Short mmCIF file of C-alpha atoms in Angstrom, two decimals:
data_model
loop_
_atom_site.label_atom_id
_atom_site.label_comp_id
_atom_site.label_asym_id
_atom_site.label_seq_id
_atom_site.Cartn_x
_atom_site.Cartn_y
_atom_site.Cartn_z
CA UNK A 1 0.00 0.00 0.00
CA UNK A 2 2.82 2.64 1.06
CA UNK A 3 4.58 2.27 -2.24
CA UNK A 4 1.42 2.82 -4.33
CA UNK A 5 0.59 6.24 -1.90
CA UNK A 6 4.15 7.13 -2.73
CA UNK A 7 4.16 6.23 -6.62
CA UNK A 8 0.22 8.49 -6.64
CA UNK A 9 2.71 11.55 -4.90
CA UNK A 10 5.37 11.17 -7.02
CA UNK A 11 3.22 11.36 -10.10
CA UNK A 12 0.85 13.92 -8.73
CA UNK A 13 4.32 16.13 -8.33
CA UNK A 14 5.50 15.41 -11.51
CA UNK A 15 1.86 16.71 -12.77
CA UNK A 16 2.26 20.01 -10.92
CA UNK A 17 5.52 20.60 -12.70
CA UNK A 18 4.48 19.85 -16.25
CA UNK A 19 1.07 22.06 -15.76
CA UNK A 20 3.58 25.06 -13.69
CA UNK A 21 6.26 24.64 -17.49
CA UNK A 22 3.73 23.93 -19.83
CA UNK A 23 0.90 26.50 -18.92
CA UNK A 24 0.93 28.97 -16.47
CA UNK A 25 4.41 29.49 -17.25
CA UNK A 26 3.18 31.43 -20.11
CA UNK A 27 -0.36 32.22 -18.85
CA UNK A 28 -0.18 35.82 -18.84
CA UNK A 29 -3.10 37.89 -17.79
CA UNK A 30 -4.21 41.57 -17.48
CA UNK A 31 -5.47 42.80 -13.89
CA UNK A 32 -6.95 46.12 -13.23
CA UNK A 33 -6.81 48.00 -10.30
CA UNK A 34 -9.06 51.25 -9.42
CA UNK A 35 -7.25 53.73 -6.84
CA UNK A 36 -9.10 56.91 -5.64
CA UNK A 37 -5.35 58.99 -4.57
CA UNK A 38 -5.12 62.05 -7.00
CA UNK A 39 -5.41 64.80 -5.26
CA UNK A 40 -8.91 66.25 -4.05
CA UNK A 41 -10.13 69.53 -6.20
CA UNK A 42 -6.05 69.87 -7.56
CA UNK A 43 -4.86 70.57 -11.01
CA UNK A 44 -4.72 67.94 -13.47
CA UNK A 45 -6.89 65.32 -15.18
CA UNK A 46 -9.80 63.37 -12.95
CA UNK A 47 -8.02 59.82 -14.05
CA UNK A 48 -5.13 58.60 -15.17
CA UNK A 49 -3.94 54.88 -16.26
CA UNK A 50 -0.79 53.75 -15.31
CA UNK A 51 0.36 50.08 -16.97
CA UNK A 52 2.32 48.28 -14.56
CA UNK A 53 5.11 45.47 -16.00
CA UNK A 54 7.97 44.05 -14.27
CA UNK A 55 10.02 41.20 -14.44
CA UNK A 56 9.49 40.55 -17.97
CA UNK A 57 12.63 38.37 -18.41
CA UNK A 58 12.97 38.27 -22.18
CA UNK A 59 15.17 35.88 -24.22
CA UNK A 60 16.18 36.12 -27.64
CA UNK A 61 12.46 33.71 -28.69
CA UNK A 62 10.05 34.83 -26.59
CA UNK A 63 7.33 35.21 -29.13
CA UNK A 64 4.40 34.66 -27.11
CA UNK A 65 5.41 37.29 -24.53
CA UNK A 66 6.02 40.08 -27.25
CA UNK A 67 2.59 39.00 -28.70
CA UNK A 68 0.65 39.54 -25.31
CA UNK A 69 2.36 42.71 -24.72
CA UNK A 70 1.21 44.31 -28.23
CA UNK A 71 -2.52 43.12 -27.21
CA UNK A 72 -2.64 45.14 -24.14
CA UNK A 73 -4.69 48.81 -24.01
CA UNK A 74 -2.90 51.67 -24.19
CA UNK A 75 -2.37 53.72 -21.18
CA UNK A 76 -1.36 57.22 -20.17
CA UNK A 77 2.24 56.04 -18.48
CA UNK A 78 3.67 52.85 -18.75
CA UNK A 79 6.53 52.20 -16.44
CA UNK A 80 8.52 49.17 -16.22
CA UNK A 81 10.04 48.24 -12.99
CA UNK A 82 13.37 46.20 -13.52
CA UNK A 83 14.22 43.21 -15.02
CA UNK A 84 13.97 43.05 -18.45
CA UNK A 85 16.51 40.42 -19.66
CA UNK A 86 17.10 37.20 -19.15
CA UNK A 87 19.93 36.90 -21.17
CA UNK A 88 22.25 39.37 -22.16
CA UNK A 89 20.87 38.52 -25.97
CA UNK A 90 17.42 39.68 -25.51
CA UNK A 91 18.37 43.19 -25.49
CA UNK A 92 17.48 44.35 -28.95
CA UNK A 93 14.11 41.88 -28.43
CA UNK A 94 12.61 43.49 -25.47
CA UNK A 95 12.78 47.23 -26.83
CA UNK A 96 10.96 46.06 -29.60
CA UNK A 97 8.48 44.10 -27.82
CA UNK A 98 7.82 47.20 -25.18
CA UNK A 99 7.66 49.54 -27.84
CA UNK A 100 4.14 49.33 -28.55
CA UNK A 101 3.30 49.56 -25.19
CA UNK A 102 4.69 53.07 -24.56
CA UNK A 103 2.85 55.34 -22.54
CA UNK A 104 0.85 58.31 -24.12
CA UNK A 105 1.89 60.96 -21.73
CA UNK A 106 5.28 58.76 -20.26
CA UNK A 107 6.79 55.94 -20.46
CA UNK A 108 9.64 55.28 -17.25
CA UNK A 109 12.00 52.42 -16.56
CA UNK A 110 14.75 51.34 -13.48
CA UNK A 111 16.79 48.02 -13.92
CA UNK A 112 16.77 44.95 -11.84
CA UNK A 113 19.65 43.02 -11.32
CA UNK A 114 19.12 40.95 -13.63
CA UNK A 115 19.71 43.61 -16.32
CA UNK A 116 23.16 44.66 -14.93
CA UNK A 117 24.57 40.84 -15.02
CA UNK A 118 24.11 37.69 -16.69
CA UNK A 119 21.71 35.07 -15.14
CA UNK A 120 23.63 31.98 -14.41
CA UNK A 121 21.62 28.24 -12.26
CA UNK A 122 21.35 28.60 -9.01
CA UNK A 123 20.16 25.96 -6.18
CA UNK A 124 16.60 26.07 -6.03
CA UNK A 125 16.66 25.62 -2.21
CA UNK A 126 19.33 28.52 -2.13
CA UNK A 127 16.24 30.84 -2.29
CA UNK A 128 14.83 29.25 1.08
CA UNK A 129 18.13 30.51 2.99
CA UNK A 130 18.03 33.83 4.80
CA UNK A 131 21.46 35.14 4.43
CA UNK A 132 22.83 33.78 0.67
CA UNK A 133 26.09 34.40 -0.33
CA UNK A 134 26.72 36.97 -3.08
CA UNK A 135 28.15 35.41 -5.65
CA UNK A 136 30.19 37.43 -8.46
CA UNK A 137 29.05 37.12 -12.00
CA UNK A 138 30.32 38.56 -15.45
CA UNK A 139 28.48 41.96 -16.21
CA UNK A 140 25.46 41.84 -19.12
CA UNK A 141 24.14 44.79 -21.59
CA UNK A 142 22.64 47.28 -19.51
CA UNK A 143 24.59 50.11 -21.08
CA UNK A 144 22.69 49.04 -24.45
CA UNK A 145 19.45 48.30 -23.24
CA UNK A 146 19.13 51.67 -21.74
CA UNK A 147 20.70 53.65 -24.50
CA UNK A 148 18.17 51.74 -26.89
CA UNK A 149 14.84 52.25 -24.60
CA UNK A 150 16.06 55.76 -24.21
CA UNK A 151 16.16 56.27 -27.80
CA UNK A 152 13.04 54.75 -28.32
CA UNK A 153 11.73 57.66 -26.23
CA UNK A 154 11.80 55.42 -22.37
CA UNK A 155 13.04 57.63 -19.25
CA UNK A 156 15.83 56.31 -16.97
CA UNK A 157 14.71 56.83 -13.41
CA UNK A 158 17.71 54.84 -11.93
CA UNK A 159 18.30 56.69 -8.50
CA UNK A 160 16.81 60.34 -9.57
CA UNK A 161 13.99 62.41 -8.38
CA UNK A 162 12.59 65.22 -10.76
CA UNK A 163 9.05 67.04 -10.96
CA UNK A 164 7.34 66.22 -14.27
CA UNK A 165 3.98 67.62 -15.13
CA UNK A 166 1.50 64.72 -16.31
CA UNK A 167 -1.46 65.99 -18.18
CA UNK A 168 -1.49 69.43 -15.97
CA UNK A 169 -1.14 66.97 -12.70
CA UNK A 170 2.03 68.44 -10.96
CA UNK A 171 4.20 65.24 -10.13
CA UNK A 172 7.42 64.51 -8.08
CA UNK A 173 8.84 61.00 -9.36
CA UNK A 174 11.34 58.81 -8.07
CA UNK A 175 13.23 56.01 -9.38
CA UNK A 176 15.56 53.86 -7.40
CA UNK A 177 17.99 51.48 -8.42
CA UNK A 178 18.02 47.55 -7.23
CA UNK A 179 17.47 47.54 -3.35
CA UNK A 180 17.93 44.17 -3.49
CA UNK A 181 22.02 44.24 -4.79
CA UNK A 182 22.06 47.64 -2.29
CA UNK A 183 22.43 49.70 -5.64
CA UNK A 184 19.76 52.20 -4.79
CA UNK A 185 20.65 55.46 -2.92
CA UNK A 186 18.27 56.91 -0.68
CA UNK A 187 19.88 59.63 -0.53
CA UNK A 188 17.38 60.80 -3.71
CA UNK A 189 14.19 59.50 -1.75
CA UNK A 190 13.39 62.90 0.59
CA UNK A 191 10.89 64.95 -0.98
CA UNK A 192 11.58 68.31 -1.81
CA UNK A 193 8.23 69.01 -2.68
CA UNK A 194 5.50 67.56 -0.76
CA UNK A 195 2.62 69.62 -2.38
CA UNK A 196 2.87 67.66 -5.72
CA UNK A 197 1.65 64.20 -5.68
CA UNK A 198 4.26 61.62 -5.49
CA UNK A 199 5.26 58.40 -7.17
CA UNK A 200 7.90 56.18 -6.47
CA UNK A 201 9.61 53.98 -8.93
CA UNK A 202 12.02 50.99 -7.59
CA UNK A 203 12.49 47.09 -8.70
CA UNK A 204 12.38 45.46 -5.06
CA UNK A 205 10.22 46.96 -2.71
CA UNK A 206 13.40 46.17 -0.14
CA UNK A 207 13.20 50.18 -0.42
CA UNK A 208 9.82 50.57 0.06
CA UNK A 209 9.42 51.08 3.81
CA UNK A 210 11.50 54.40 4.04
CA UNK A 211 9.99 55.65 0.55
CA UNK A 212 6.42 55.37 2.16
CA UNK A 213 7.49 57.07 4.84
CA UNK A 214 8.64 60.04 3.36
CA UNK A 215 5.41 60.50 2.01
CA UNK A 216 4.88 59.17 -2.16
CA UNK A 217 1.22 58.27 -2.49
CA UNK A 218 2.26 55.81 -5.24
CA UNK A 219 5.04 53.48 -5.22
CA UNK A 220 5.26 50.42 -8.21
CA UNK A 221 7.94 47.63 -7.37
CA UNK A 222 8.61 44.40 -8.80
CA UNK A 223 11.22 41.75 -8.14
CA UNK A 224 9.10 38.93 -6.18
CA UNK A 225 7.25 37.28 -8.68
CA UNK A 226 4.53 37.35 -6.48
CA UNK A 227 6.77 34.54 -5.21
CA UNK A 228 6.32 32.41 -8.16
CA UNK A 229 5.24 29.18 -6.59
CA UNK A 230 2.16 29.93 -4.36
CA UNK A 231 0.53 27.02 -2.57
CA UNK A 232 -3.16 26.71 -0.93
CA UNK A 233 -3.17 28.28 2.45
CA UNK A 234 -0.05 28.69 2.67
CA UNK A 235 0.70 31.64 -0.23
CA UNK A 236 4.08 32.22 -1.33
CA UNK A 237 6.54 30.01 -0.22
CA UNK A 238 9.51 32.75 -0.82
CA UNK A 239 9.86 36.51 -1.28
CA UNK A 240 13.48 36.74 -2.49
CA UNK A 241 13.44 39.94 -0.61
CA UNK A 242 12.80 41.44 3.40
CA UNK A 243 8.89 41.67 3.06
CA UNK A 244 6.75 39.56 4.62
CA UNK A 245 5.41 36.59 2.90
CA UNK A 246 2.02 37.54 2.67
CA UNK A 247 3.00 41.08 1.21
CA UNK A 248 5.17 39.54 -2.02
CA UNK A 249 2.57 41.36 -4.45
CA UNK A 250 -0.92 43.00 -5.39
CA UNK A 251 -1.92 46.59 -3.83
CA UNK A 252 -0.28 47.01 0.35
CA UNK A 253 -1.03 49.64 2.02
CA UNK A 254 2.10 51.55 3.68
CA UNK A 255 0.72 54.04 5.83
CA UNK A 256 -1.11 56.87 3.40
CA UNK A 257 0.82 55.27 0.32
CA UNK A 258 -0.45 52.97 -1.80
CA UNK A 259 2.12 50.33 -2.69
CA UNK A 260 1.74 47.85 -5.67
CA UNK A 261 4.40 44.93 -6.13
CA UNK A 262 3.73 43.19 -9.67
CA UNK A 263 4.44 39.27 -9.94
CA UNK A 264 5.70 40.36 -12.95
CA UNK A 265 5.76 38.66 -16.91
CA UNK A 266 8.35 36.16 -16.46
CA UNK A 267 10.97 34.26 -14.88
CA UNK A 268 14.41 33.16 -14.89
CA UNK A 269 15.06 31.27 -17.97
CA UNK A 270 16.77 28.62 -15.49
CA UNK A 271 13.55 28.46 -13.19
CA UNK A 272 10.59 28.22 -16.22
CA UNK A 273 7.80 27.22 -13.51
CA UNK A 274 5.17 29.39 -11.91
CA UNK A 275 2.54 27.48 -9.70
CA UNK A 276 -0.97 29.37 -8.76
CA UNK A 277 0.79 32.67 -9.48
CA UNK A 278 0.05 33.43 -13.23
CA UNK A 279 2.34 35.98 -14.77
CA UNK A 280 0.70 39.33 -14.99
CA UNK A 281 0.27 43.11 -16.17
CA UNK A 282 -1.64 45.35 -14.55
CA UNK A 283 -3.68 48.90 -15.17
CA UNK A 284 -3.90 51.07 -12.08
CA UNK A 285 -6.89 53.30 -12.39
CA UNK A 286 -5.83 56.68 -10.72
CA UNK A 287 -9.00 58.61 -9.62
CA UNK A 288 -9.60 61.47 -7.34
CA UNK A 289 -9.89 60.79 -3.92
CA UNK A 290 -13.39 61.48 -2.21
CA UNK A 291 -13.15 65.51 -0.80
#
């Protein structure tokens, strides 16, 4: 009896990895999100859209990836929070598979890690340890991929604030670098002016504690992949970064900021394998809030 109970488990495992490769791998999806935090009676349109990717992970063939993004709606600021590549060869295949996705008013970027080195196998249960050793590997293309998104008309935010004026709605923006490689400097993150209405821009949300702090209504982050493999009950089984397990994606609330970490488009081309935690984009809806 035990070894038939162990030959159904083995079996039923070997199911859950063929359906997490074969389908929702590549089972992308478009979420939509409605957020009432423009400012009350200020300047500036009543709504704007704001299409969330992350994580996107591109090789050289990923066909069915550039295909979904072309399909999605058009949207008043795309931004794109780290991540792009999953091998240094992708580079001239991911500007031209985000290009039709620009935004109408803006369309901002930061890199993830990933970006700035080349992805090389790692231990699976390496990602359960707290405390993983850094290990050193040979430097990618992110030099070309943002010289080509920025001359497809994509803004660098890598570790810069600025004001920027989005349809007549005064904005200060903030982009930070990979929180998770300690790349981002927050010495960038105080605002200098409150009175506009801010959004923060960062791959992990490692940063995102002392960002919401310093008072950005909006902050996008990426990096988790919603944890990738989800399980009933439980939820995520890893972050890959310091938040809590049941905060790895979807809207958080931080305070009065409004935090959204995407699961993101893809995953490491050494991992293929997402479990009940389908690869996403998302809309955020920005409305007024109530007076």
């Amino acid at each position: 009896m035990l070894p038939l109970i162990l030959l159904a488990i083995a079996a039923f495992g070997v199911l859950c990895v063929l359906y997490g490769t074969l389908i929702e791998h590549s089972w992308y999806r478009l979420r939509r999100y409605h957020l009432d935090i423009l400012p009350a009676g200020g300047p500036g349109p009543d709504s704007l859209t704001v299409l969330h990717l992350s994580d996107l992970h591109f090789v050289a063939t990923d066909d069915k990836k550039a295909r979904f993004l072309a399909g999605l709606p058009l949207a008043d600021v795309t931004v794109v929070t780290g991540d792009f590549l999953a091998e240094p060869e992708a580079v001239e295949r991911v500007v031209a598979a985000v290009q039709p996705v620009r935004g109408r008013l803006a369309s901002w970027f930061v890199l993830g890690s990933n970006d700035y080195f080349v992805p090389a196998p790692l231990n699976y249960l390496a990602y359960f340890r707290r405390n993983r050793k850094r290990r050193k590997a040979p430097r990618g293309r992110a030099a070309d991929l943002v010289t080509q998104l920025a001359a497809d008309g994509w803004t660098d935010l890598t570790n810069v604030r600025r004001e920027v004026d989005l349809a007549g709605l005064p904005v200060e923006l903030l982009g930070l670098d990979d929180a998770h490689i300690r790349w981002h400097d927050t010495r960038v993150i105080p605002r200098s002016a409150p009175e506009r209405f801010g959004i923060a821009v960062m791959h992990s949300p490692d940063s995102a504690p002392e960002t919401a702090a310093l008072g950005y209504p909006l902050m996008v982050a990426g990096h988790t992949h919603g944890g990738q493999v989800r399980l009933p009950l439980v939820g995520a089984l890893v972050t890959n970064c310091s938040m809590p397990r049941r905060l790895v994606s979807g809207l958080i609330r931080m305070g009065g900021t409004t935090l959204h970490t995407s699961p993101g488009l893809g995953t490491s081309k050494f991992a293929p394998f997402r479990f009940l935690c389908r690869p996403e984009a998302t809309i955020l809806e920005l409305r007024r809030a109530p007076r």
